[in-house]
Amino acid sequence: MPKVMITGANRGIGRAMLDLYVARGWDCIATSRQDMPAQENVTWVNLDVRDPNSHQTIEGPLDLLICNAGVYLDKGATIGNGFSASDWSETMAANVTGVYLTIEAQLDAVRQSKAGKIAIISSQMASSTNAPGGSYIYRASKAAALNLGRNLSSDLKSEGIAVGIYHPGWVQTDMGGGEADIDVATASNGLIARFEELSIETTGCFETWDGRAHPY
Ligand SMILES: NC(=O)c1ccc[n+]([C@@H]2O[C@H](COP(=O)([O-])OP(=O)(O)OC[C@H]3O[C@@H](n4cnc5c(N)ncnc54)[C@H](OP(=O)(O)O)[C@@H]3O)[C@@H](O)[C@H]2O)c1
């Protein structure tokens, strides 16, 4: 069975994607910052993506690496009331450095797969084409994650590793809130269909959960 690793798999979209891969019988590596109850077909790994010492390379071949863990600390902030320096650094550490460290730590395992793939969960808020204002920290972090994914896609193409960057939708999770557009089942089913389609021909794509190309 293929092997998938998902960061931030203890709740939200990460948890929903994990449940789908477990149901499909995949060999699942799931990361969490806290201890999780044992589960069949799941190896739980303690990981704080911000901490370089927390990353352990897993046994390959790793067919799909999903960088999902993320934070949105400046929701509702306004200029002069929020956007603190600590929120900037915490967010960049989790949403950008965390993605890079995750990929760097697992790249050798991904290389062992015949057609290894890397999925980065960014956001529509990464877009510079659509710039409605506000949430500067989160938007900048997701834009950086998109940029990282695009550049990695160029560097890893010759190795046959495809990198996709995704907007999961506005999803009813702790982060998205109860008034969000779609539930985690819709988001996670859409995302895993996108990962299935991802190929070396489409590497570097920035897509929504339902398969639309998103403006950069
Ligand atoms: N929900 C939306 O509408 C929406 C829209 C666009 C993009 N996204 C993106 O989708 C991804 C998942 O979001 P979600 O809605 O499922 O959020 P969520 O419910 O808040 O879950 C976030 C997950 O990330 C983990 N995480 C946060 N910081 C971490 C760190 N430093 N190290 C390891 N894990 C960490 C959390 O772990 P803990 O439980 O330990 O905190 C949790 O498992 C995020 O990247 C988010 O930015 C979400």
Coordinates of C-alpha atoms and ligand atoms in Angstrom, one line a residue:
M1 CA 0.0 0.0 0.0
P2 CA 1.2 3.6 -0.6
K3 CA 2.6 5.6 2.3
V4 CA 1.4 9.1 3.2
M5 CA 2.6 11.5 5.8
I6 CA 0.3 14.3 7.0
T7 CA 1.4 17.1 9.4
G8 CA -1.1 18.5 11.8
A9 CA -3.3 15.4 11.5
N10 CA -4.8 15.5 15.0
R11 CA -7.7 17.8 14.0
G12 CA -9.3 19.8 11.2
I13 CA -8.5 19.2 7.6
G14 CA -5.5 17.1 8.4
R15 CA -7.5 14.8 10.6
A16 CA -10.2 14.4 7.8
M17 CA -7.5 13.6 5.2
L18 CA -6.0 11.1 7.5
D19 CA -9.4 9.4 8.0
L20 CA -9.8 9.1 4.2
Y21 CA -6.3 7.5 3.7
V22 CA -6.9 5.1 6.6
A23 CA -10.2 4.1 5.0
R24 CA -8.3 3.5 1.7
G25 CA -5.9 1.2 3.5
W26 CA -2.8 3.5 3.0
D27 CA 0.1 3.2 5.4
C28 CA -0.3 6.5 7.3
I29 CA 2.3 8.6 9.2
A30 CA 0.4 11.3 11.1
T31 CA 2.0 14.1 13.0
S32 CA 0.7 15.8 16.1
R33 CA 2.1 18.1 18.8
Q34 CA 0.4 15.9 21.5
D35 CA 0.3 12.2 22.1
M36 CA -2.5 10.5 20.2
P37 CA -4.3 7.2 20.9
A38 CA -3.0 4.3 18.9
Q39 CA -4.9 3.6 15.7
E40 CA -4.7 0.8 13.1
N41 CA -2.6 1.7 10.0
V42 CA -1.5 4.9 11.6
T43 CA 1.9 5.7 13.0
W44 CA 1.7 8.9 15.2
V45 CA 4.8 11.0 15.2
N46 CA 5.2 13.9 17.7
L47 CA 6.2 16.9 15.6
D48 CA 6.3 20.7 16.1
V49 CA 7.1 21.8 12.6
R50 CA 8.8 25.0 13.8
D51 CA 11.5 23.0 15.7
P52 CA 14.4 21.6 13.6
N53 CA 15.2 19.1 16.3
S54 CA 11.6 17.7 16.2
H55 CA 11.9 16.5 12.6
Q56 CA 12.8 12.8 12.1
T57 CA 13.1 11.3 8.7
I58 CA 10.7 8.4 8.4
E59 CA 11.3 5.2 6.6
G60 CA 10.7 5.4 2.8
P61 CA 9.4 5.1 0.3
L62 CA 7.1 7.9 1.1
D63 CA 4.6 8.4 -1.8
L64 CA 2.9 11.5 -0.6
L65 CA 4.0 14.2 1.9
I66 CA 1.2 16.6 2.9
C67 CA 2.3 19.8 4.6
N68 CA -0.9 20.8 6.3
A69 CA 0.0 22.1 9.7
G70 CA -0.6 25.8 10.0
V71 CA -1.7 28.7 12.2
Y72 CA -3.8 31.9 11.6
L73 CA -2.9 34.2 14.5
D74 CA -3.9 37.6 13.1
K75 CA -7.5 36.9 12.3
G76 CA -9.4 40.1 13.0
A77 CA -6.3 42.2 13.7
T78 CA -6.2 45.8 12.6
I79 CA -3.2 48.1 12.0
G80 CA -2.2 49.3 15.4
N81 CA -4.2 46.6 17.1
G82 CA -2.6 43.2 16.4
F83 CA 0.0 42.2 13.8
S84 CA 2.5 41.9 16.7
A85 CA 6.2 41.1 16.0
S86 CA 5.7 37.8 17.9
D87 CA 2.7 36.8 15.7
W88 CA 4.8 37.6 12.6
S89 CA 7.6 35.3 13.8
E90 CA 5.4 32.6 15.1
T91 CA 3.3 32.4 11.9
M92 CA 6.3 32.4 9.6
A93 CA 8.0 29.7 11.7
A94 CA 4.9 27.4 11.5
N95 CA 3.6 28.3 8.0
V96 CA 6.8 28.8 6.1
T97 CA 9.9 27.5 7.9
G98 CA 7.8 24.5 9.1
V99 CA 6.9 23.6 5.6
Y100 CA 10.5 23.8 4.4
L101 CA 11.8 21.8 7.4
T102 CA 9.2 19.1 6.9
I103 CA 10.1 18.7 3.2
E104 CA 13.8 18.8 3.8
A105 CA 13.5 16.1 6.5
Q106 CA 11.4 13.8 4.4
L107 CA 12.9 14.4 0.9
D108 CA 15.1 11.3 1.0
A109 CA 12.0 9.2 1.9
V110 CA 10.1 10.8 -1.0
R111 CA 13.0 10.2 -3.4
Q112 CA 12.6 6.5 -2.7
S113 CA 9.1 6.4 -4.1
K114 CA 8.7 5.8 -7.9
A115 CA 6.5 8.8 -8.2
G116 CA 6.8 10.8 -5.0
K117 CA 4.6 13.8 -4.5
I118 CA 4.6 16.8 -2.1
A119 CA 1.4 18.7 -1.3
I120 CA 1.5 22.1 0.4
I121 CA -1.7 23.3 1.9
S122 CA -1.5 27.1 1.3
S123 CA -4.6 29.2 0.9
Q124 CA -6.5 31.5 -1.5
M125 CA -5.1 34.2 0.9
A126 CA -1.7 33.5 -0.7
S127 CA -2.8 35.2 -3.8
S128 CA -1.3 38.6 -4.8
T129 CA -3.7 38.9 -7.7
N130 CA -6.6 38.9 -5.2
A131 CA -5.6 41.3 -2.5
P132 CA -8.7 42.3 -0.5
G133 CA -6.6 43.6 2.5
G134 CA -6.2 42.5 6.1
S135 CA -4.7 39.4 7.7
Y136 CA -1.3 40.6 6.5
I137 CA 0.7 38.0 8.5
Y138 CA -1.3 35.0 7.4
R139 CA -1.5 36.2 3.8
A140 CA 2.3 36.8 3.7
S141 CA 3.0 33.4 5.2
K142 CA 0.7 31.6 2.8
A143 CA 2.2 33.6 -0.1
A144 CA 5.7 32.5 1.0
A145 CA 4.5 28.9 1.2
L146 CA 3.2 29.1 -2.3
N147 CA 6.4 30.6 -3.5
L148 CA 8.4 27.9 -1.8
G149 CA 6.3 25.2 -3.4
R150 CA 6.7 26.8 -6.9
N151 CA 10.5 27.0 -6.6
L152 CA 10.7 23.5 -5.1
S153 CA 8.7 22.2 -8.0
S154 CA 11.3 23.5 -10.4
D155 CA 14.2 22.0 -8.5
L156 CA 12.6 18.6 -7.9
K157 CA 11.1 18.1 -11.4
S158 CA 14.2 16.5 -12.8
E159 CA 14.0 13.9 -9.9
G160 CA 10.4 13.1 -10.9
I161 CA 9.0 14.6 -7.7
A162 CA 5.8 16.6 -8.2
V163 CA 4.9 19.5 -5.9
G164 CA 1.4 20.9 -5.8
I165 CA 0.1 23.9 -3.8
Y166 CA -3.6 24.0 -2.7
H167 CA -6.4 26.1 -1.3
P168 CA -8.6 23.8 0.7
G169 CA -11.6 26.0 0.5
W170 CA -13.0 28.1 3.4
V171 CA -13.5 25.1 5.7
Q172 CA -15.5 24.6 9.0
T173 CA -12.6 23.9 11.4
D174 CA -11.3 25.6 14.5
M175 CA -9.4 27.9 12.0
G176 CA -12.1 28.4 9.5
G177 CA -15.0 28.9 12.0
G178 CA -18.5 27.6 11.9
E179 CA -19.7 30.0 9.3
A180 CA -17.2 28.7 6.7
D181 CA -18.4 27.6 3.2
I182 CA -17.7 23.9 3.3
D183 CA -17.3 21.0 5.7
V184 CA -14.1 19.0 6.2
A185 CA -15.4 16.1 4.3
T186 CA -15.9 18.2 1.2
A187 CA -12.5 19.8 1.5
S188 CA -10.6 16.6 2.3
N189 CA -12.3 14.5 -0.5
G190 CA -11.5 17.3 -3.0
L191 CA -7.9 17.7 -1.9
I192 CA -7.1 14.0 -2.1
A193 CA -8.6 13.9 -5.6
R194 CA -6.3 16.7 -6.5
F195 CA -3.2 14.9 -5.0
E196 CA -4.2 11.8 -7.1
E197 CA -4.2 14.0 -10.3
L198 CA -0.9 15.7 -9.4
S199 CA 1.8 14.7 -11.8
I200 CA 5.2 15.8 -13.1
E201 CA 3.3 17.5 -16.0
T202 CA 1.2 19.6 -13.5
T203 CA 4.0 20.2 -10.9
G204 CA 3.9 23.7 -9.5
C205 CA 0.2 24.0 -9.8
F206 CA -1.8 26.2 -7.4
E207 CA -5.3 24.7 -7.3
T208 CA -8.5 24.8 -5.2
W209 CA -9.9 21.8 -3.5
D210 CA -12.4 21.4 -6.4
G211 CA -9.8 21.5 -9.1
R212 CA -9.8 25.1 -10.3
A213 CA -6.6 26.8 -11.1
H214 CA -6.1 29.6 -8.5
P215 CA -4.6 33.0 -9.6
Y216 CA -1.2 33.6 -8.1
Ligands
LIG1 N1 -10.0 26.2 7.5 C1 -9.9 27.0 6.5 O1 -10.8 27.7 6.1 C2 -8.5 27.1 5.7 C3 -8.5 27.9 4.6 C4 -7.3 28.0 3.8 C5 -6.2 27.3 4.3 N2 -6.3 26.5 5.4 C6 -5.1 25.8 5.8 O2 -5.3 24.5 5.9 C7 -4.5 23.9 6.9 C8 -5.3 23.2 8.0 O3 -6.1 24.1 8.6 P1 -7.3 23.7 9.5 O4 -8.5 24.6 9.2 O5 -7.5 22.2 9.6 O6 -6.7 24.3 10.9 P2 -6.9 23.8 12.4 O7 -8.2 23.1 12.6 O8 -6.6 25.0 13.2 O9 -5.7 22.7 12.6 C9 -4.4 23.1 12.4 C10 -3.5 21.9 12.6 O10 -2.1 22.4 12.4 C11 -1.4 22.0 13.6 N3 -0.3 22.9 13.9 C12 -0.3 24.2 14.1 N4 0.9 24.7 14.4 C13 1.7 23.6 14.4 C14 3.1 23.4 14.7 N5 3.9 24.4 15.0 N6 3.6 22.1 14.6 C15 2.8 21.1 14.2 N7 1.5 21.2 14.0 C16 0.9 22.5 14.1 C17 -2.4 22.0 14.7 O11 -1.9 21.2 15.8 P3 -2.4 21.6 17.3 O12 -3.7 20.8 17.6 O13 -1.2 21.1 18.1 O14 -2.5 23.1 17.4 C18 -3.6 21.3 14.0 O15 -3.4 19.9 13.9 C19 -3.6 25.1 7.5 O16 -2.4 25.1 6.8 C20 -4.5 26.3 7.1 O17 -3.7 27.4 7.0 C21 -7.4 26.4 6.1

